[in-house]
Coordinates of C-alpha atoms in Angstrom, one line a residue:
X67 CA -26.6 -26.9 31.9
X68 CA -26.0 -25.2 28.6
X69 CA -29.7 -25.6 27.6
X70 CA -30.9 -24.4 30.9
X71 CA -29.1 -21.1 30.7
X72 CA -26.7 -22.2 33.5
X73 CA -23.5 -22.1 31.5
X74 CA -21.7 -20.0 34.1
X75 CA -22.1 -22.9 36.6
X76 CA -20.5 -25.6 34.4
X77 CA -16.9 -25.0 35.4
X78 CA -17.6 -24.4 39.1
X79 CA -19.7 -27.6 39.2
X80 CA -16.8 -29.5 37.6
X81 CA -14.3 -28.1 40.1
X82 CA -16.6 -28.9 43.0
X83 CA -17.3 -32.4 41.8
X84 CA -13.5 -33.0 41.4
X85 CA -13.0 -31.7 44.9
X86 CA -15.6 -34.1 46.2
X87 CA -13.9 -37.0 44.5
X88 CA -10.5 -36.0 45.8
X89 CA -11.8 -35.7 49.4
X90 CA -13.5 -39.1 49.0
X91 CA -10.2 -40.6 47.9
X92 CA -8.6 -39.1 51.0
X93 CA -11.0 -40.8 53.3
X94 CA -9.1 -44.1 52.7
X95 CA -5.6 -45.2 53.6
X96 CA -2.3 -43.6 52.8
X97 CA 1.4 -44.3 52.5
X98 CA 2.8 -45.8 55.7
X99 CA -0.6 -45.9 57.6
X100 CA 0.0 -47.7 60.9
X101 CA 3.4 -49.1 59.9
X102 CA 6.0 -47.9 62.5
X103 CA 8.8 -47.1 62.9
X104 CA 9.3 -45.2 59.6
X105 CA 5.7 -45.0 58.3
X106 CA 5.7 -43.5 54.8
X107 CA 5.4 -40.5 52.6
X108 CA 2.5 -39.1 54.7
X109 CA 4.8 -39.1 57.8
X110 CA 7.6 -37.6 55.7
X111 CA 5.5 -34.6 54.7
X112 CA 4.2 -34.1 58.3
X113 CA 7.7 -34.4 59.7
X114 CA 9.1 -31.7 57.4
X115 CA 6.4 -29.4 58.7
X116 CA 7.6 -30.3 62.2
X117 CA 11.3 -29.7 61.7
X118 CA 10.9 -26.5 59.6
X119 CA 8.9 -24.7 62.3
X120 CA 11.2 -25.7 65.2
X121 CA 14.7 -25.6 63.7
X122 CA 16.8 -22.8 62.2
X123 CA 16.9 -22.9 58.4
X124 CA 20.5 -24.1 58.3
X125 CA 19.5 -27.3 60.1
X126 CA 16.6 -28.1 57.8
X127 CA 18.7 -30.3 55.5
X128 CA 21.0 -31.8 58.2
X129 CA 18.8 -32.7 61.1
X130 CA 18.4 -36.5 61.8
X131 CA 18.6 -37.5 58.2
X132 CA 17.9 -41.2 59.1
X133 CA 14.3 -40.3 59.9
X134 CA 12.8 -38.7 56.8
X135 CA 15.5 -36.1 56.4
X136 CA 14.3 -33.3 54.1
X137 CA 15.3 -34.1 50.5
X138 CA 13.2 -31.7 48.4
X139 CA 14.2 -28.2 47.2
X140 CA 13.7 -25.1 49.3
X141 CA 10.2 -24.1 48.1
X142 CA 8.8 -27.4 49.5
X143 CA 10.5 -26.5 52.8
X144 CA 9.0 -23.0 52.8
X145 CA 5.5 -24.4 52.1
X146 CA 6.0 -27.0 54.8
X147 CA 7.0 -24.2 57.2
X148 CA 3.8 -22.3 56.4
X149 CA 1.6 -25.4 56.7
X150 CA 3.4 -26.4 59.9
X151 CA 2.8 -22.9 61.5
X152 CA -0.9 -23.0 60.8
X153 CA -1.2 -26.6 62.0
X154 CA 0.8 -26.0 65.2
X155 CA -1.5 -23.0 65.9
X156 CA -4.5 -25.3 65.6
X157 CA -2.9 -28.1 67.7
X158 CA 0.8 -27.9 68.8
X159 CA 0.9 -31.7 69.5
X160 CA 0.6 -32.5 65.8
X161 CA 4.0 -31.0 65.1
X162 CA 5.9 -31.2 68.4
X163 CA 9.6 -31.7 67.6
X164 CA 10.5 -35.4 67.8
X165 CA 7.6 -36.2 70.1
X166 CA 5.0 -36.1 67.3
X167 CA 6.6 -38.7 65.1
X168 CA 4.1 -41.1 63.7
X169 CA 1.1 -39.1 65.0
X170 CA -2.1 -40.3 63.2
X171 CA -4.8 -38.6 65.2
X172 CA -8.1 -38.0 63.2
X173 CA -7.7 -34.2 63.5
X174 CA -4.1 -34.2 62.2
X175 CA -5.1 -36.4 59.3
X176 CA -7.9 -34.1 58.3
X177 CA -5.6 -31.1 58.5
X178 CA -2.9 -32.8 56.3
X179 CA -5.5 -33.8 53.7
X180 CA -6.8 -30.2 53.7
X181 CA -3.3 -28.9 52.9
X182 CA -3.1 -31.0 49.8
X183 CA -6.6 -29.9 48.7
X184 CA -6.0 -26.2 49.3
X185 CA -2.7 -26.2 47.4
X186 CA -4.3 -28.1 44.6
X187 CA -7.1 -25.5 44.4
X188 CA -4.7 -22.6 44.5
X189 CA -2.3 -23.8 41.8
X190 CA -3.2 -26.8 39.8
X191 CA -6.9 -26.2 39.2
X192 CA -6.3 -22.6 37.9
X193 CA -3.5 -23.9 35.7
X194 CA -5.8 -26.4 34.1
X195 CA -8.6 -23.8 33.6
X196 CA -6.1 -21.4 32.0
X197 CA -4.8 -24.2 29.8
X198 CA -8.3 -24.9 28.3
X199 CA -8.9 -21.3 27.7
X200 CA -5.5 -20.4 26.2
X201 CA -4.4 -23.5 24.4
X202 CA -7.8 -24.6 23.3
X203 CA -9.3 -21.2 22.7
X204 CA -10.5 -22.1 19.1
X205 CA -12.8 -24.7 20.5
X206 CA -16.4 -24.2 21.7
X207 CA -16.9 -23.5 25.4
X208 CA -18.6 -27.0 25.7
X209 CA -15.5 -28.7 24.3
X210 CA -13.2 -26.7 26.6
X211 CA -15.3 -27.8 29.6
X212 CA -15.1 -31.5 28.5
X213 CA -11.4 -31.1 28.2
X214 CA -11.3 -29.6 31.7
X215 CA -13.3 -32.5 33.1
X216 CA -10.9 -35.0 31.6
X217 CA -7.9 -33.2 33.2
X218 CA -9.5 -32.6 36.6
X219 CA -10.4 -36.3 37.1
X220 CA -7.1 -37.8 35.9
X221 CA -6.9 -40.8 38.1
X222 CA -3.2 -41.3 38.6
X223 CA -2.6 -37.9 40.1
X224 CA -5.7 -38.2 42.3
X225 CA -4.5 -41.5 43.8
X226 CA -1.0 -40.4 44.5
X227 CA -1.7 -36.9 45.9
X228 CA -5.0 -37.5 47.7
X229 CA -4.6 -41.2 48.4
X230 CA -0.9 -42.1 48.8
X231 CA -0.3 -38.5 50.0
X232 CA 2.0 -36.1 48.2
X233 CA 1.9 -32.6 46.7
X234 CA 2.7 -33.3 43.1
X235 CA -0.1 -31.1 41.8
X236 CA 1.9 -28.1 43.0
X237 CA 4.9 -28.9 40.9
X238 CA 2.8 -30.0 37.9
X239 CA 0.6 -26.9 38.2
X240 CA 3.6 -24.5 38.2
X241 CA 5.0 -26.2 35.1
X242 CA 1.6 -26.0 33.4
X243 CA 1.4 -22.3 34.3
X244 CA 4.8 -21.7 32.7
X245 CA 3.6 -23.3 29.5
X246 CA 0.4 -21.2 29.6
X247 CA 2.5 -18.1 30.0
X248 CA 4.7 -19.1 27.1
X249 CA 1.6 -19.4 25.0
X250 CA 0.5 -15.9 26.0
X251 CA 4.0 -14.5 25.2
X252 CA 4.8 -13.8 28.9
X253 CA 8.1 -15.7 28.7
X254 CA 9.7 -14.1 31.7
X255 CA 6.7 -15.0 33.9
X256 CA 6.8 -18.5 32.5
X257 CA 10.5 -18.8 33.3
X258 CA 9.8 -17.7 36.9
X259 CA 7.0 -20.3 37.2
X260 CA 9.2 -23.1 35.9
X261 CA 12.0 -22.1 38.4
X262 CA 9.3 -22.3 41.2
X263 CA 8.4 -25.8 39.9
X264 CA 12.0 -26.8 40.1
X265 CA 12.2 -25.2 43.5
X266 CA 9.3 -27.3 44.7
X267 CA 10.2 -30.7 43.4
X268 CA 13.3 -31.8 41.6
X269 CA 11.3 -34.0 39.3
X270 CA 10.5 -30.9 37.3
X271 CA 14.0 -31.3 35.9
X272 CA 12.4 -33.9 33.6
X273 CA 10.9 -31.0 31.7
X274 CA 14.0 -28.8 31.8
X275 CA 15.5 -29.9 28.4
X276 CA 12.2 -29.2 26.6
X277 CA 11.6 -25.8 28.4
X278 CA 15.2 -24.7 27.9
X279 CA 15.4 -25.7 24.3
X280 CA 12.0 -24.1 23.5
X281 CA 13.1 -20.7 24.9
X282 CA 16.5 -21.0 23.2
X283 CA 14.9 -21.9 20.0
X284 CA 12.6 -18.9 20.3
X285 CA 15.6 -16.7 20.7
X286 CA 17.1 -18.2 17.6
X287 CA 13.9 -17.6 15.7
X288 CA 13.7 -13.9 16.7
X289 CA 17.1 -13.2 15.3
X290 CA 20.3 -11.6 16.7
X291 CA 18.8 -8.4 18.1
X292 CA 15.4 -9.4 19.6
X293 CA 16.6 -13.0 20.3
X294 CA 19.7 -11.8 22.2
X295 CA 17.7 -9.3 24.2
X296 CA 15.2 -12.1 25.2
X297 CA 18.0 -14.5 26.0
X298 CA 19.7 -12.0 28.4
X299 CA 16.4 -11.2 30.1
X300 CA 15.5 -14.9 30.5
X301 CA 19.0 -15.6 32.0
X302 CA 18.8 -12.7 34.4
X303 CA 15.3 -13.6 35.6
X304 CA 16.1 -17.3 35.9
X305 CA 19.3 -16.7 37.9
X306 CA 17.5 -14.2 40.1
X307 CA 14.7 -16.6 40.8
X308 CA 17.1 -19.3 41.9
X309 CA 19.1 -16.9 44.1
X310 CA 15.9 -15.9 45.9
X311 CA 14.9 -19.5 46.4
X312 CA 18.3 -20.5 47.9
X313 CA 19.0 -17.2 49.5
X314 CA 19.0 -18.5 53.1
X315 CA 21.8 -20.9 52.2
X316 CA 24.0 -18.3 50.4
X317 CA 26.3 -15.5 51.7
X318 CA 25.9 -13.3 53.6
X319 CA 23.1 -15.2 55.3
X320 CA 25.1 -18.4 55.5
X321 CA 28.6 -19.7 54.7
X322 CA 29.1 -20.7 51.0
X323 CA 29.4 -24.3 52.0
X324 CA 25.9 -24.3 53.3
X325 CA 24.5 -24.5 49.7
X326 CA 25.9 -28.1 49.6
X327 CA 23.4 -29.2 52.2
X328 CA 20.3 -28.9 50.1
X329 CA 22.1 -29.9 46.9
X330 CA 23.4 -33.2 48.2
X331 CA 20.0 -34.0 49.6
X332 CA 18.1 -33.1 46.4
X333 CA 20.2 -35.3 44.2
X334 CA 20.6 -38.7 45.8
X335 CA 23.3 -40.3 43.7
X336 CA 24.2 -42.5 46.7
X337 CA 21.0 -44.5 46.3
X338 CA 20.4 -47.3 43.9
X339 CA 19.7 -47.3 40.1
X340 CA 16.0 -47.6 40.7
X341 CA 13.6 -47.9 43.6
X342 CA 11.1 -50.7 44.1
X343 CA 9.8 -52.1 40.8
X344 CA 9.4 -49.2 38.4
X345 CA 8.4 -49.6 34.8
X346 CA 11.5 -48.2 33.1
X347 CA 14.4 -49.5 31.1
X348 CA 16.7 -50.3 34.0
X349 CA 14.2 -52.3 36.0
X350 CA 12.8 -54.2 33.0
X351 CA 16.2 -55.1 31.7
X352 CA 17.4 -56.0 35.2
X353 CA 15.4 -59.2 34.8
X354 CA 18.1 -60.4 32.4
X355 CA 21.0 -58.1 33.1
X356 CA 21.9 -57.7 36.8
X357 CA 23.2 -54.2 36.5
X358 CA 24.6 -53.9 40.0
X359 CA 26.9 -56.8 39.3
X360 CA 27.9 -55.7 35.8
X361 CA 29.0 -52.1 36.6
X362 CA 29.9 -49.9 39.5
X363 CA 27.6 -47.2 40.9
X364 CA 29.7 -44.5 39.2
X365 CA 29.5 -46.2 35.8
X366 CA 25.8 -46.6 36.1
X367 CA 25.3 -42.9 36.9
X368 CA 27.2 -41.9 33.8
X369 CA 25.5 -44.5 31.6
X370 CA 22.0 -43.5 32.8
X371 CA 22.9 -39.8 32.2
X372 CA 24.1 -40.6 28.6
X373 CA 21.0 -42.6 27.8
X374 CA 18.7 -39.9 29.2
X375 CA 20.5 -37.3 27.1
X376 CA 20.1 -39.4 24.0
X377 CA 16.5 -39.9 24.8
X378 CA 15.6 -36.2 24.9
X379 CA 18.1 -35.1 22.2
X380 CA 15.5 -35.6 19.3
X381 CA 13.1 -33.1 20.9
X382 CA 15.9 -30.6 21.5
X383 CA 17.3 -31.0 18.0
X384 CA 13.8 -30.6 16.4
X385 CA 13.1 -27.4 18.3
X386 CA 16.5 -25.8 17.5
X387 CA 16.6 -26.8 13.9
X388 CA 13.0 -25.8 13.3
X389 CA 13.8 -22.4 14.8
X390 CA 16.8 -22.0 12.4
X391 CA 14.8 -23.0 9.4
X392 CA 11.8 -20.8 10.2
X393 CA 14.1 -17.9 10.8
X394 CA 15.8 -18.5 7.5
X395 CA 12.4 -18.7 5.7
X396 CA 11.3 -15.4 7.3
X397 CA 14.6 -13.8 6.3
X398 CA 14.4 -15.0 2.7
X399 CA 11.0 -13.3 2.5
X400 CA 12.4 -10.1 4.1
X401 CA 9.8 -10.6 6.9
X402 CA 10.8 -9.3 10.3
X403 CA 10.0 -11.7 13.1
X404 CA 7.9 -9.8 15.6
X405 CA 8.9 -10.6 19.3
X406 CA 5.3 -9.8 20.3
X407 CA 3.9 -12.5 18.0
X408 CA 3.6 -16.0 19.4
X409 CA 6.4 -18.1 17.9
X410 CA 5.3 -20.8 15.5
X411 CA 7.4 -23.2 17.5
X412 CA 4.8 -23.3 20.3
X413 CA 3.0 -26.3 18.9
X414 CA 6.2 -28.3 19.4
X415 CA 6.3 -27.7 23.1
X416 CA 3.9 -30.3 24.4
X417 CA 5.6 -33.1 22.3
X418 CA 9.0 -31.9 23.5
X419 CA 7.8 -32.0 27.1
X420 CA 6.5 -35.6 26.6
X421 CA 9.7 -36.7 24.9
X422 CA 12.0 -35.2 27.6
X423 CA 10.0 -36.4 30.6
X424 CA 9.7 -39.9 29.2
X425 CA 13.4 -40.1 28.5
X426 CA 14.1 -39.2 32.1
X427 CA 11.5 -41.7 33.4
X428 CA 12.8 -44.5 31.2
X429 CA 16.6 -44.0 31.5
X430 CA 17.5 -41.7 34.4
X431 CA 19.0 -42.7 37.8
X432 CA 16.8 -43.3 40.8
X433 CA 13.3 -43.3 39.4
X434 CA 10.2 -43.9 41.5
X435 CA 7.0 -45.5 40.2
X436 CA 5.2 -42.3 41.1
X437 CA 7.4 -40.4 38.7
X438 CA 5.2 -41.5 35.8
X439 CA 3.0 -38.5 36.8
X440 CA 5.5 -36.2 35.1
X441 CA 5.2 -37.5 31.5
X442 CA 1.5 -38.1 32.1
X443 CA 0.8 -34.4 32.3
X444 CA 1.8 -33.5 28.7
X445 CA 0.2 -36.7 27.4
X446 CA -3.1 -36.0 29.1
X447 CA -3.0 -32.4 27.8
X448 CA -2.6 -33.8 24.3
X449 CA -5.3 -36.3 24.9
X450 CA -7.7 -33.5 25.9
X451 CA -7.4 -31.9 22.5
X452 CA -7.9 -35.2 20.5
X453 CA -11.0 -36.9 19.2
X454 CA -11.9 -40.5 19.9
X455 CA -10.4 -42.7 17.2
X456 CA -7.4 -40.5 16.7
X457 CA -4.0 -41.9 17.5
X458 CA -3.3 -39.3 20.1
X459 CA -6.5 -40.2 21.9
X460 CA -5.9 -43.9 21.8
X461 CA -2.3 -43.6 23.0
X462 CA -3.2 -41.1 25.6
X463 CA -5.8 -43.4 27.1
X464 CA -3.5 -46.4 26.9
X465 CA -0.7 -44.5 28.7
X466 CA -3.0 -43.3 31.4
X467 CA -4.6 -46.6 32.1
X468 CA -1.2 -48.5 32.0
X469 CA 0.3 -45.8 34.2
X470 CA -2.3 -46.7 36.8
X471 CA -1.6 -50.4 36.4
X472 CA 2.2 -49.7 36.8
X473 CA 1.5 -48.1 40.2
X474 CA -0.6 -51.0 41.4
X475 CA 2.1 -52.6 43.6
X476 CA 2.5 -49.2 45.4
X477 CA -1.3 -48.6 45.6
X478 CA -1.9 -52.2 46.9
X479 CA 0.7 -51.6 49.6
X480 CA -1.1 -48.4 50.6
X481 CA -4.5 -50.1 50.8
X482 CA -5.9 -48.1 47.9
X483 CA -7.4 -51.0 45.9
X484 CA -11.0 -49.8 46.0
X485 CA -10.0 -46.3 45.0
X486 CA -7.8 -47.7 42.2
X487 CA -10.7 -49.6 40.6
X488 CA -13.3 -46.9 41.2
X489 CA -11.2 -44.1 39.6
X490 CA -10.3 -46.2 36.6
X491 CA -13.9 -47.0 35.9
X492 CA -15.0 -43.4 36.6
X493 CA -12.4 -41.8 34.3
X494 CA -12.8 -44.2 31.4
X495 CA -16.5 -43.8 31.6
X496 CA -16.2 -40.0 31.8
X497 CA -14.1 -39.9 28.7
X498 CA -16.4 -42.3 26.9
X499 CA -13.6 -44.9 26.3
X500 CA -14.1 -48.7 26.3
X501 CA -10.7 -50.3 26.8
X502 CA -11.9 -53.7 25.4
X503 CA -13.7 -52.3 22.3
X504 CA -12.4 -53.8 19.0
X505 CA -14.7 -51.7 16.8
X506 CA -11.9 -49.8 15.0
X507 CA -9.6 -52.8 14.3
X508 CA -6.5 -50.7 13.9
X509 CA -3.1 -52.0 15.0
X510 CA -3.1 -49.6 18.0
X511 CA -6.6 -50.8 19.0
X512 CA -5.5 -54.4 18.8
X513 CA -2.3 -53.7 20.8
X514 CA -4.3 -51.8 23.4
X515 CA -6.7 -54.7 23.7
X516 CA -3.9 -57.2 24.2
X517 CA -2.2 -55.0 26.9
X518 CA -5.5 -54.5 28.8
X519 CA -6.1 -58.2 28.6
X520 CA -2.6 -58.9 30.1
X521 CA -3.3 -56.4 32.9
X522 CA -6.6 -58.1 33.8
X523 CA -5.0 -61.6 33.7
X524 CA -2.2 -60.4 36.0
X525 CA -4.7 -58.9 38.4
X526 CA -6.7 -62.1 38.5
X527 CA -3.6 -64.3 38.9
X528 CA -2.4 -62.1 41.8
X529 CA -5.7 -62.5 43.4
X530 CA -5.9 -66.3 43.1
X531 CA -2.3 -67.4 43.4
X532 CA 0.6 -66.8 45.7
X533 CA 4.0 -66.3 44.1
X534 CA 6.6 -69.0 44.6
X535 CA 8.8 -68.5 47.7
X536 CA 11.9 -68.2 45.5
X537 CA 10.1 -65.5 43.3
X538 CA 8.4 -63.2 45.8
X539 CA 8.4 -60.3 43.3
X540 CA 6.9 -62.3 40.5
X541 CA 3.8 -60.2 40.0
X542 CA 5.5 -56.8 40.3
X543 CA 8.2 -57.8 37.8
X544 CA 5.5 -59.0 35.4
X545 CA 3.8 -55.7 35.9
X546 CA 7.0 -53.9 34.9
X547 CA 7.4 -56.1 31.8
X548 CA 3.9 -55.3 30.6
X549 CA 4.1 -51.5 31.4
X550 CA 7.5 -50.6 30.2
X551 CA 7.0 -51.3 26.4
X552 CA 3.9 -49.1 26.5
X553 CA 5.9 -46.1 27.9
X554 CA 8.7 -46.8 25.4
X555 CA 6.2 -46.8 22.6
X556 CA 4.8 -43.5 23.7
X557 CA 8.3 -42.1 23.9
X558 CA 9.0 -43.1 20.3
X559 CA 5.6 -41.8 19.2
X560 CA 6.3 -38.4 20.8
X561 CA 9.6 -38.1 18.8
X562 CA 7.8 -39.0 15.6
X563 CA 5.0 -36.5 16.3
X564 CA 7.5 -33.8 17.0
X565 CA 9.1 -34.3 13.7
X566 CA 5.7 -34.4 11.9
X567 CA 4.5 -31.2 13.5
X568 CA 7.8 -29.5 12.8
X569 CA 7.5 -30.5 9.1
X570 CA 3.9 -29.3 9.0
X571 CA 4.9 -25.9 10.4
X572 CA 7.7 -25.6 7.8
X573 CA 10.6 -26.1 10.1
X574 CA 12.2 -29.3 8.6
X575 CA 13.0 -28.3 5.1
X576 CA 9.6 -28.1 3.5
X577 CA 9.6 -26.8 0.0
X578 CA 6.3 -25.1 0.1
X579 CA 6.2 -21.4 0.6
X580 CA 3.8 -21.0 3.4
X581 CA 3.4 -17.4 4.6
X582 CA 4.4 -16.5 8.2
X583 CA 1.6 -15.6 10.5
X584 CA 0.5 -12.0 10.1
X585 CA -0.8 -9.8 12.8
X586 CA -4.3 -8.5 12.7
X587 CA -4.4 -5.0 11.4
X588 CA -7.0 -3.9 13.9
X589 CA -5.0 -4.8 17.0
X590 CA -1.5 -5.2 18.4
X591 CA -2.4 -8.2 20.5
X592 CA -0.5 -11.4 19.8
X593 CA -2.0 -13.8 17.3
X594 CA -1.3 -17.3 18.5
X595 CA -0.2 -19.9 16.0
X596 CA -1.7 -21.6 14.1
X597 CA -4.8 -19.7 13.1
X598 CA -7.6 -22.2 13.0
X599 CA -10.9 -22.0 11.1
X600 CA -12.7 -24.9 12.7
X601 CA -16.5 -24.7 13.0
X602 CA -16.4 -25.4 16.7
X603 CA -15.3 -21.8 17.5
X604 CA -18.9 -21.3 18.7
X605 CA -20.2 -22.5 22.0
X606 CA -22.1 -25.7 22.4
X607 CA -25.5 -24.1 22.1
X608 CA -24.6 -22.3 18.9
X609 CA -23.7 -19.0 20.5
X610 CA -20.6 -17.3 19.3
X611 CA -17.9 -16.8 21.9
X612 CA -17.6 -13.1 22.5
X613 CA -15.6 -12.6 25.7
X614 CA -11.8 -12.2 25.3
X615 CA -9.8 -14.8 27.2
X616 CA -6.6 -13.6 28.8
X617 CA -6.4 -10.8 26.2
X618 CA -5.9 -13.3 23.4
X619 CA -9.3 -13.8 21.9
X620 CA -10.5 -10.3 21.3
X621 CA -10.8 -8.6 17.9
X622 CA -11.6 -11.9 16.2
X623 CA -8.3 -13.5 17.3
X624 CA -8.1 -17.2 18.1
X625 CA -5.8 -19.3 20.2
X626 CA -4.1 -22.6 19.3
X627 CA -5.4 -26.1 19.9
X628 CA -3.4 -29.2 20.9
X629 CA -4.5 -31.3 17.9
X630 CA -2.0 -29.7 15.5
X631 CA -0.9 -31.4 12.3
X632 CA -2.9 -34.6 12.8
X633 CA -3.0 -35.2 9.1
X634 CA -0.1 -36.4 6.9
X635 CA 0.9 -33.7 4.3
X636 CA 1.0 -30.1 5.6
X637 CA -2.4 -29.9 7.0
X638 CA -2.5 -28.1 10.4
X639 CA -5.7 -28.4 12.3
X640 CA -7.0 -28.5 15.9
X641 CA -8.4 -31.5 17.6
X642 CA -11.5 -32.0 19.7
X643 CA -12.7 -34.4 22.3
X644 CA -16.2 -35.8 22.4
X645 CA -17.5 -37.5 25.5
X646 CA -20.2 -40.0 24.9

């Protein structure tokens, strides 16, 4: 399209193609299809629309909890209310209180699928587009479009939201919007978006240590005056956003005790340590250590909390210590840190998000197999800025493919086997990645080949053999034992990369005297960090990029890329992704 003077149609064509694939996935089965009396996640989402439009708000979190009681934060309830009102206007029978339970008419299914698609278009797709333009602004327009294609067609999210049936793209999109706003120095707006993400789905808490420590580190970096001012503004905006979200459950609209209704439903500590066979530390180690017999529920909750905190502590410590060192370096040069300038800590944020979310996935209490979507977001963002052959690219592909494999028991139960195979092939082909190639002969390449071979062997064995009667969960357990080490490896790698990037930016005791980023004399617009002099700052057909993007690329300014500090030493550079 670039050579046919149709550049303006590339992004719309990618979005339309992704919508077509999403709709095609939705033509198949879904969670709980035709399985009374409880059905599955599809029925849960439909039921929440039903109860929110018929019951007063104070009963939303208390009504008939045995049948898919509402257990998501208030923003999900408000969105369900809006979707329920529109659906009931089209056909009241779809959402009749109690009488519509288990309804699976063709019209109702089409409507439910449309709600997922519309919310995805309104929130997630714009967040992805903004990401490629802001975080990868130094790259050519063609490379940005290739990165967007990789993100739009990520198979795991497509299968869970448009196959299994959920609205994860809303939560992920709001989180990504917050990171985008942090990159454009709109911290208050970013904080509001993250609160909305938390208000939509509690799984966004997996990102909270990274987001919170990044903002706190920025306040440290700015110094006592500007940092304190920013901290107070962030605190006020965050508290106000939460108050607005929970306002119907707070005085004077409701008794103070009403706030406990959503809180106790959102945090289900009364459930087990893990659900089904999820590829995390607890389920994998449970093969040998039967945790429920070794410790009480209360002890397991405390132990999981302690391990989770230890898991994300390196990311928090790296951000805070880097802020301290960078501030000291700026002070020693008598250089005032400008609150308008993007903080040099920004390149650490994607790695911190990955470390934090993986620590929750691996060690926290009550994790679902679908929760792998949370750490997959920052890993896929990093992947989109890496070149084939780089460690980031190889690990990103490995994690994405193994994440799909780890969800296979769930997808098999949902009848999504065809979609599982089709999307895996489509995405790997789109990226230009051959899982079974040994051309590079690196340790990571050899490890990936071994893991992929184990996945194929397990799929073939499950197809040909029935598990023994005394081991009915043999194949799901083997799935967990193959997948968990991969996620643990990526978690360790994210910690390592965070330290390396901090060192490259001068935040971990570097002795070199790198100069802090300077603002362009011709403009007061923010200059994102790091400045990048790659040759791919021209478009794919050789034409220089002239249009400013979100106010950040005018006057010769450039934005950051996600491939920072790939080299050893103190070399800071951006990455790129080539699709063959």
